[in-house]
């Protein structure tokens, strides 16, 4: 049996304002698995990923990440665990004044001794490494650009390059391509999948582009109102399920008292580009 | 259609607290004005106006003899030196304490609640030191240090170092808190150490504001060193005190003009640094 990378048992998370964003989720993700999380806006995808990234502590339930309970171990062990988890945020949390090369190198700060991190501020210690990762995201030419001079999609790809450089054992990506054009999205998700299968590490990605999810990932988890709606391989995810997943719950959008004909966006089996 | 719109009309939940706060502020301010006998009428009293007018008339023309200008130059350099040396020491006091006090960098952010109590324990004395330093006005510190190290600029330097260290430490930690802390948290969540997370996540976000506040404080330190000159800490203040005592309005106005130029200088430096760090 393959080792388990993530194990959630009846995990719930209630935000400070009382919003129950993750509701009684139990699931197991094996080492080396590649999983896409899909679901409507506000379903709790980001919250769930933040729980997996040990950034949020579940209000109840048991959680094990890479074989450890992050909220029971010592502080040093938690830091070691966090070095092995990489997260790409929906909006990359990178200081606007920072240069791209510094932002990418910051991915390894957890592995580096302090002196190396500080030295790298004076002169980047691994320009070649940063450049290689940026080249995989097709933005190698922006190496020494300041991050506030990048477009939204370029910025997201810097975020991805950063965890590629971090080389974690668990890759968590929260809508890594929401601002990237379709062709490049395909490329970025492809690179993430390649990274995961080559190094045999786990990849969990939340995606709004359903076609990308169905095309690239062997396992799809649909989330709605903080609960798992389905957890299936892509071939068994039907259009009806997707429609159900994305159907808006209380109000049917109307136009002149007639229900507005609306298709869930991007429910296509074929990739846009190949 | 209309009734539907009325039905979905939503009230702003923040409106009532905001109104209460405004009322509370007004209620609190009123006794303050009464207590300080604040009365604009005094300014327009004819007798007061005459005295003020006479005093101001002696200000013109400003003293501009070469001898006095040389004195001013020397005193200005001394004042600048007091302010700059004091600020440097203040930075050395303020920065480490600000880092300790800043909550986004605190141990409890890294992980389980276990280190929380310890973190609090360390933060509390740091806060207390900062408060103590700035609760005593610099002029009082100056009087104390004049006793300790004697008359002269050294007392001024020490007084500025202590008071401004307290002020800078508090404001630095607030600037660090109020900036975008997500980059820092993201780094901590990726396992980086706190100092590294500060250098990569917090420093670049807060730098422009830290710089402009520091330059503004330097400007304040110049003014403060002038005041401390009155109690014998050297610089422009001491010169001013002499001129005042001799009722030499021309000299006083020349020194006031120098102050103005210094503030202009600080302003220019601040603008320049802001541009460089933007
Ligand atoms: N910090 C927070 N405090 C309080 N409530 C929050 C917080 N973050 C998210 N929520 C709430 O939790 C729910 C789930 O949010 P979450 O960000 O996980 O959704 P999401 O699936 O990532 O949505 P999207 O696709 O729009 O990114 C939402 O209803 C949101 O309002
Ligand atoms: Mg989200």
PDB file of N, CA, C and O in Angstrom, chain A residues 50 55 70 72-75 78-79 82-83 89 93 95 97-98 102 106 109-110 114 117-118 120-121 146 162 166, chain B residues 107 109-112 114-115 182-183 186-193 195-196 199-201 204-205 207-208 277-278:
ATOM      1  N   UNK A  50      -5.847  25.935   2.759  1.00  0.00           N
ATOM      2  CA  UNK A  50      -5.093  26.563   3.851  1.00  0.00           C
ATOM      3  C   UNK A  50      -5.016  25.658   5.073  1.00  0.00           C
ATOM      4  O   UNK A  50      -4.040  25.701   5.819  1.00  0.00           O
ATOM      5  N   UNK A  55      -1.854  26.380   7.644  1.00  0.00           N
ATOM      6  CA  UNK A  55      -1.965  27.811   7.929  1.00  0.00           C
ATOM      7  C   UNK A  55      -3.178  28.079   8.809  1.00  0.00           C
ATOM      8  O   UNK A  55      -3.197  29.048   9.566  1.00  0.00           O
ATOM      9  N   UNK A  70       0.044  18.350  12.417  1.00  0.00           N
ATOM     10  CA  UNK A  70       0.780  19.619  12.545  1.00  0.00           C
ATOM     11  C   UNK A  70       0.472  20.366  13.836  1.00  0.00           C
ATOM     12  O   UNK A  70       1.263  21.213  14.257  1.00  0.00           O
ATOM     13  N   UNK A  72       0.011  19.024  16.816  1.00  0.00           N
ATOM     14  CA  UNK A  72       0.412  18.310  18.025  1.00  0.00           C
ATOM     15  C   UNK A  72       1.922  18.287  18.166  1.00  0.00           C
ATOM     16  O   UNK A  72       2.438  18.110  19.260  1.00  0.00           O
ATOM     17  N   UNK A  73       2.643  18.478  17.046  1.00  0.00           N
ATOM     18  CA  UNK A  73       4.094  18.326  17.110  1.00  0.00           C
ATOM     19  C   UNK A  73       4.744  19.585  17.676  1.00  0.00           C
ATOM     20  O   UNK A  73       4.097  20.627  17.842  1.00  0.00           O
ATOM     21  N   UNK A  74       6.031  19.484  17.972  1.00  0.00           N
ATOM     22  CA  UNK A  74       6.754  20.632  18.518  1.00  0.00           C
ATOM     23  C   UNK A  74       6.928  21.695  17.434  1.00  0.00           C
ATOM     24  O   UNK A  74       6.685  21.456  16.255  1.00  0.00           O
ATOM     25  N   UNK A  75       7.379  22.878  17.868  1.00  0.00           N
ATOM     26  CA  UNK A  75       7.496  23.968  16.926  1.00  0.00           C
ATOM     27  C   UNK A  75       8.549  23.690  15.860  1.00  0.00           C
ATOM     28  O   UNK A  75       8.371  24.005  14.691  1.00  0.00           O
ATOM     29  N   UNK A  78       7.166  21.330  13.412  1.00  0.00           N
ATOM     30  CA  UNK A  78       6.194  21.991  12.536  1.00  0.00           C
ATOM     31  C   UNK A  78       6.914  22.753  11.439  1.00  0.00           C
ATOM     32  O   UNK A  78       6.514  22.739  10.274  1.00  0.00           O
ATOM     33  N   UNK A  79       8.011  23.431  11.811  1.00  0.00           N
ATOM     34  CA  UNK A  79       8.756  24.163  10.791  1.00  0.00           C
ATOM     35  C   UNK A  79       9.325  23.218   9.745  1.00  0.00           C
ATOM     36  O   UNK A  79       9.287  23.501   8.557  1.00  0.00           O
ATOM     37  N   UNK A  82       6.559  22.226   7.531  1.00  0.00           N
ATOM     38  CA  UNK A  82       6.152  23.292   6.618  1.00  0.00           C
ATOM     39  C   UNK A  82       7.140  23.486   5.479  1.00  0.00           C
ATOM     40  O   UNK A  82       6.764  23.913   4.394  1.00  0.00           O
ATOM     41  N   UNK A  83       8.410  23.196   5.730  1.00  0.00           N
ATOM     42  CA  UNK A  83       9.391  23.261   4.642  1.00  0.00           C
ATOM     43  C   UNK A  83       9.001  22.302   3.531  1.00  0.00           C
ATOM     44  O   UNK A  83       9.342  22.518   2.364  1.00  0.00           O
ATOM     45  N   UNK A  89      -0.653  30.710  -3.640  1.00  0.00           N
ATOM     46  CA  UNK A  89      -1.880  31.377  -3.214  1.00  0.00           C
ATOM     47  C   UNK A  89      -2.628  31.936  -4.410  1.00  0.00           C
ATOM     48  O   UNK A  89      -2.043  32.228  -5.453  1.00  0.00           O
ATOM     49  N   UNK A  93       1.269  36.243  -2.494  1.00  0.00           N
ATOM     50  CA  UNK A  93       1.652  37.190  -1.455  1.00  0.00           C
ATOM     51  C   UNK A  93       3.123  37.546  -1.573  1.00  0.00           C
ATOM     52  O   UNK A  93       3.946  37.059  -0.823  1.00  0.00           O
ATOM     53  N   UNK A  95       5.829  40.854  -1.870  1.00  0.00           N
ATOM     54  CA  UNK A  95       5.913  42.309  -1.741  1.00  0.00           C
ATOM     55  C   UNK A  95       6.087  42.942  -3.114  1.00  0.00           C
ATOM     56  O   UNK A  95       6.911  42.471  -3.902  1.00  0.00           O
ATOM     57  N   UNK A  97       7.569  45.499  -4.180  1.00  0.00           N
ATOM     58  CA  UNK A  97       8.858  46.074  -4.534  1.00  0.00           C
ATOM     59  C   UNK A  97       9.924  45.012  -4.759  1.00  0.00           C
ATOM     60  O   UNK A  97      11.019  45.314  -5.186  1.00  0.00           O
ATOM     61  N   UNK A  98       9.605  43.760  -4.404  1.00  0.00           N
ATOM     62  CA  UNK A  98      10.609  42.721  -4.501  1.00  0.00           C
ATOM     63  C   UNK A  98      10.879  42.360  -5.963  1.00  0.00           C
ATOM     64  O   UNK A  98       9.976  42.425  -6.791  1.00  0.00           O
ATOM     65  N   UNK A 102      14.398  37.442  -6.339  1.00  0.00           N
ATOM     66  CA  UNK A 102      14.338  37.307  -4.884  1.00  0.00           C
ATOM     67  C   UNK A 102      13.092  36.546  -4.459  1.00  0.00           C
ATOM     68  O   UNK A 102      13.137  35.690  -3.569  1.00  0.00           O
ATOM     69  N   UNK A 106      13.086  33.028  -2.437  1.00  0.00           N
ATOM     70  CA  UNK A 106      12.480  32.977  -1.103  1.00  0.00           C
ATOM     71  C   UNK A 106      11.798  31.638  -0.855  1.00  0.00           C
ATOM     72  O   UNK A 106      11.571  31.265   0.297  1.00  0.00           O
ATOM     73  N   UNK A 109      13.788  29.528   1.591  1.00  0.00           N
ATOM     74  CA  UNK A 109      14.232  30.112   2.860  1.00  0.00           C
ATOM     75  C   UNK A 109      14.153  29.104   4.000  1.00  0.00           C
ATOM     76  O   UNK A 109      14.985  29.107   4.903  1.00  0.00           O
ATOM     77  N   UNK A 110      13.125  28.246   3.954  1.00  0.00           N
ATOM     78  CA  UNK A 110      12.970  27.266   5.020  1.00  0.00           C
ATOM     79  C   UNK A 110      14.119  26.264   5.064  1.00  0.00           C
ATOM     80  O   UNK A 110      14.419  25.713   6.112  1.00  0.00           O
ATOM     81  N   UNK A 114      20.119  30.877   8.037  1.00  0.00           N
ATOM     82  CA  UNK A 114      19.801  32.306   8.003  1.00  0.00           C
ATOM     83  C   UNK A 114      20.828  33.112   7.214  1.00  0.00           C
ATOM     84  O   UNK A 114      20.486  33.982   6.415  1.00  0.00           O
ATOM     85  N   UNK A 117      20.183  33.146   3.547  1.00  0.00           N
ATOM     86  CA  UNK A 117      19.051  33.990   3.175  1.00  0.00           C
ATOM     87  C   UNK A 117      19.455  35.457   3.155  1.00  0.00           C
ATOM     88  O   UNK A 117      19.087  36.210   2.248  1.00  0.00           O
ATOM     89  N   UNK A 118      20.210  35.869   4.170  1.00  0.00           N
ATOM     90  CA  UNK A 118      20.615  37.274   4.240  1.00  0.00           C
ATOM     91  C   UNK A 118      21.614  37.596   3.136  1.00  0.00           C
ATOM     92  O   UNK A 118      21.542  38.654   2.500  1.00  0.00           O
ATOM     93  N   UNK A 120      21.759  36.280   0.313  1.00  0.00           N
ATOM     94  CA  UNK A 120      21.056  36.306  -0.962  1.00  0.00           C
ATOM     95  C   UNK A 120      20.369  37.645  -1.207  1.00  0.00           C
ATOM     96  O   UNK A 120      20.069  37.989  -2.347  1.00  0.00           O
ATOM     97  N   UNK A 121      20.134  38.395  -0.139  1.00  0.00           N
ATOM     98  CA  UNK A 121      19.554  39.729  -0.315  1.00  0.00           C
ATOM     99  C   UNK A 121      20.591  40.677  -0.894  1.00  0.00           C
ATOM    100  O   UNK A 121      20.271  41.594  -1.658  1.00  0.00           O
ATOM    101  N   UNK A 146      10.944  44.092 -11.260  1.00  0.00           N
ATOM    102  CA  UNK A 146      10.246  44.207  -9.975  1.00  0.00           C
ATOM    103  C   UNK A 146       8.848  43.615 -10.107  1.00  0.00           C
ATOM    104  O   UNK A 146       8.223  43.727 -11.157  1.00  0.00           O
ATOM    105  N   UNK A 162       8.056  29.817  -7.712  1.00  0.00           N
ATOM    106  CA  UNK A 162       8.584  29.797  -6.354  1.00  0.00           C
ATOM    107  C   UNK A 162       8.417  28.441  -5.690  1.00  0.00           C
ATOM    108  O   UNK A 162       9.339  27.956  -5.047  1.00  0.00           O
ATOM    109  N   UNK A 166      11.034  25.638  -4.467  1.00  0.00           N
ATOM    110  CA  UNK A 166      11.020  25.129  -3.088  1.00  0.00           C
ATOM    111  C   UNK A 166      11.161  23.609  -3.057  1.00  0.00           C
ATOM    112  O   UNK A 166      11.706  23.048  -2.115  1.00  0.00           O
TER     113      UNK A 166
ATOM    114  N   UNK B 107       6.163  34.428  17.975  1.00  0.00           N
ATOM    115  CA  UNK B 107       6.333  32.978  17.958  1.00  0.00           C
ATOM    116  C   UNK B 107       5.006  32.278  17.711  1.00  0.00           C
ATOM    117  O   UNK B 107       4.927  31.304  16.979  1.00  0.00           O
ATOM    118  N   UNK B 109       2.719  32.892  15.892  1.00  0.00           N
ATOM    119  CA  UNK B 109       2.321  32.831  14.505  1.00  0.00           C
ATOM    120  C   UNK B 109       2.863  31.597  13.822  1.00  0.00           C
ATOM    121  O   UNK B 109       2.347  31.139  12.828  1.00  0.00           O
ATOM    122  N   UNK B 110       3.976  31.104  14.318  1.00  0.00           N
ATOM    123  CA  UNK B 110       4.625  30.003  13.637  1.00  0.00           C
ATOM    124  C   UNK B 110       3.822  28.738  13.799  1.00  0.00           C
ATOM    125  O   UNK B 110       3.734  27.928  12.902  1.00  0.00           O
ATOM    126  N   UNK B 111       3.242  28.553  14.943  1.00  0.00           N
ATOM    127  CA  UNK B 111       2.577  27.271  15.072  1.00  0.00           C
ATOM    128  C   UNK B 111       1.751  27.128  16.313  1.00  0.00           C
ATOM    129  O   UNK B 111       1.120  28.077  16.740  1.00  0.00           O
ATOM    130  N   UNK B 112       1.769  25.967  16.875  1.00  0.00           N
ATOM    131  CA  UNK B 112       0.854  25.623  17.947  1.00  0.00           C
ATOM    132  C   UNK B 112       0.940  26.627  19.085  1.00  0.00           C
ATOM    133  O   UNK B 112       1.939  27.313  19.248  1.00  0.00           O
ATOM    134  N   UNK B 114       1.669  26.557  21.888  1.00  0.00           N
ATOM    135  CA  UNK B 114       2.526  26.305  23.035  1.00  0.00           C
ATOM    136  C   UNK B 114       3.463  27.476  23.349  1.00  0.00           C
ATOM    137  O   UNK B 114       3.662  27.845  24.478  1.00  0.00           O
ATOM    138  N   UNK B 115       4.055  28.082  22.300  1.00  0.00           N
ATOM    139  CA  UNK B 115       4.992  29.169  22.530  1.00  0.00           C
ATOM    140  C   UNK B 115       4.320  30.489  22.841  1.00  0.00           C
ATOM    141  O   UNK B 115       4.978  31.489  23.081  1.00  0.00           O
ATOM    142  N   UNK B 182       0.624  39.504   4.627  1.00  0.00           N
ATOM    143  CA  UNK B 182       0.466  38.202   3.984  1.00  0.00           C
ATOM    144  C   UNK B 182       1.784  37.633   3.455  1.00  0.00           C
ATOM    145  O   UNK B 182       2.028  36.430   3.597  1.00  0.00           O
ATOM    146  N   UNK B 183       2.647  38.465   2.830  1.00  0.00           N
ATOM    147  CA  UNK B 183       3.922  37.893   2.382  1.00  0.00           C
ATOM    148  C   UNK B 183       4.697  37.246   3.527  1.00  0.00           C
ATOM    149  O   UNK B 183       5.240  36.146   3.373  1.00  0.00           O
ATOM    150  N   UNK B 186       3.001  34.023   4.582  1.00  0.00           N
ATOM    151  CA  UNK B 186       3.196  32.968   3.590  1.00  0.00           C
ATOM    152  C   UNK B 186       4.582  32.357   3.748  1.00  0.00           C
ATOM    153  O   UNK B 186       4.744  31.139   3.648  1.00  0.00           O
ATOM    154  N   UNK B 187       5.580  33.201   4.021  1.00  0.00           N
ATOM    155  CA  UNK B 187       6.933  32.667   4.194  1.00  0.00           C
ATOM    156  C   UNK B 187       7.016  31.810   5.454  1.00  0.00           C
ATOM    157  O   UNK B 187       7.609  30.732   5.444  1.00  0.00           O
ATOM    158  N   UNK B 188       6.404  32.291   6.541  1.00  0.00           N
ATOM    159  CA  UNK B 188       6.412  31.493   7.764  1.00  0.00           C
ATOM    160  C   UNK B 188       5.713  30.155   7.528  1.00  0.00           C
ATOM    161  O   UNK B 188       6.137  29.124   8.039  1.00  0.00           O
ATOM    162  N   UNK B 189       4.659  30.193   6.713  1.00  0.00           N
ATOM    163  CA  UNK B 189       3.929  28.956   6.439  1.00  0.00           C
ATOM    164  C   UNK B 189       4.702  28.034   5.517  1.00  0.00           C
ATOM    165  O   UNK B 189       4.326  26.881   5.338  1.00  0.00           O
ATOM    166  N   UNK B 190       5.733  28.564   4.877  1.00  0.00           N
ATOM    167  CA  UNK B 190       6.572  27.692   4.057  1.00  0.00           C
ATOM    168  C   UNK B 190       7.818  27.285   4.827  1.00  0.00           C
ATOM    169  O   UNK B 190       8.786  26.828   4.246  1.00  0.00           O
ATOM    170  N   UNK B 191       7.778  27.479   6.141  1.00  0.00           N
ATOM    171  CA  UNK B 191       8.838  26.964   6.985  1.00  0.00           C
ATOM    172  C   UNK B 191      10.033  27.866   7.193  1.00  0.00           C
ATOM    173  O   UNK B 191      11.014  27.454   7.789  1.00  0.00           O
ATOM    174  N   UNK B 192       9.965  29.118   6.718  1.00  0.00           N
ATOM    175  CA  UNK B 192      11.148  29.956   6.896  1.00  0.00           C
ATOM    176  C   UNK B 192      11.206  30.499   8.319  1.00  0.00           C
ATOM    177  O   UNK B 192      10.203  30.558   9.023  1.00  0.00           O
ATOM    178  N   UNK B 193      12.404  30.865   8.742  1.00  0.00           N
ATOM    179  CA  UNK B 193      12.585  31.421  10.078  1.00  0.00           C
ATOM    180  C   UNK B 193      12.024  32.820  10.157  1.00  0.00           C
ATOM    181  O   UNK B 193      11.689  33.430   9.149  1.00  0.00           O
ATOM    182  N   UNK B 195      13.374  35.752  11.232  1.00  0.00           N
ATOM    183  CA  UNK B 195      14.202  36.858  10.759  1.00  0.00           C
ATOM    184  C   UNK B 195      14.248  36.868   9.232  1.00  0.00           C
ATOM    185  O   UNK B 195      14.139  37.928   8.599  1.00  0.00           O
ATOM    186  N   UNK B 196      14.369  35.682   8.647  1.00  0.00           N
ATOM    187  CA  UNK B 196      14.364  35.595   7.182  1.00  0.00           C
ATOM    188  C   UNK B 196      13.020  36.065   6.642  1.00  0.00           C
ATOM    189  O   UNK B 196      12.962  36.807   5.652  1.00  0.00           O
ATOM    190  N   UNK B 199      12.969  39.780   6.634  1.00  0.00           N
ATOM    191  CA  UNK B 199      13.783  40.407   5.586  1.00  0.00           C
ATOM    192  C   UNK B 199      13.155  40.267   4.204  1.00  0.00           C
ATOM    193  O   UNK B 199      13.266  41.160   3.379  1.00  0.00           O
ATOM    194  N   UNK B 200      12.501  39.130   3.959  1.00  0.00           N
ATOM    195  CA  UNK B 200      11.959  38.887   2.623  1.00  0.00           C
ATOM    196  C   UNK B 200      10.519  39.327   2.489  1.00  0.00           C
ATOM    197  O   UNK B 200      10.048  39.585   1.386  1.00  0.00           O
ATOM    198  N   UNK B 201       9.779  39.355   3.593  1.00  0.00           N
ATOM    199  CA  UNK B 201       8.355  39.618   3.467  1.00  0.00           C
ATOM    200  C   UNK B 201       7.920  40.965   4.003  1.00  0.00           C
ATOM    201  O   UNK B 201       7.029  41.600   3.445  1.00  0.00           O
ATOM    202  N   UNK B 204      10.539  44.754   2.644  1.00  0.00           N
ATOM    203  CA  UNK B 204      10.248  45.429   1.375  1.00  0.00           C
ATOM    204  C   UNK B 204       8.881  46.111   1.367  1.00  0.00           C
ATOM    205  O   UNK B 204       8.704  47.122   0.699  1.00  0.00           O
ATOM    206  N   UNK B 205       7.930  45.572   2.119  1.00  0.00           N
ATOM    207  CA  UNK B 205       6.597  46.178   2.148  1.00  0.00           C
ATOM    208  C   UNK B 205       6.634  47.498   2.913  1.00  0.00           C
ATOM    209  O   UNK B 205       6.048  48.491   2.504  1.00  0.00           O
ATOM    210  N   UNK B 207       9.348  49.379   3.852  1.00  0.00           N
ATOM    211  CA  UNK B 207      10.506  50.273   3.725  1.00  0.00           C
ATOM    212  C   UNK B 207      10.162  51.745   3.454  1.00  0.00           C
ATOM    213  O   UNK B 207      10.635  52.620   4.183  1.00  0.00           O
ATOM    214  N   UNK B 208       9.333  52.044   2.439  1.00  0.00           N
ATOM    215  CA  UNK B 208       9.100  53.463   2.156  1.00  0.00           C
ATOM    216  C   UNK B 208       8.536  54.210   3.362  1.00  0.00           C
ATOM    217  O   UNK B 208       8.968  55.323   3.668  1.00  0.00           O
ATOM    218  N   UNK B 277      13.013  54.953  -2.709  1.00  0.00           N
ATOM    219  CA  UNK B 277      12.509  53.682  -2.175  1.00  0.00           C
ATOM    220  C   UNK B 277      11.125  53.326  -2.687  1.00  0.00           C
ATOM    221  O   UNK B 277      10.563  52.334  -2.284  1.00  0.00           O
ATOM    222  N   UNK B 278      10.573  54.156  -3.563  1.00  0.00           N
ATOM    223  CA  UNK B 278       9.197  53.908  -4.010  1.00  0.00           C
ATOM    224  C   UNK B 278       9.078  52.572  -4.740  1.00  0.00           C
ATOM    225  O   UNK B 278      10.016  52.128  -5.372  1.00  0.00           O
TER     226      UNK B 278
END
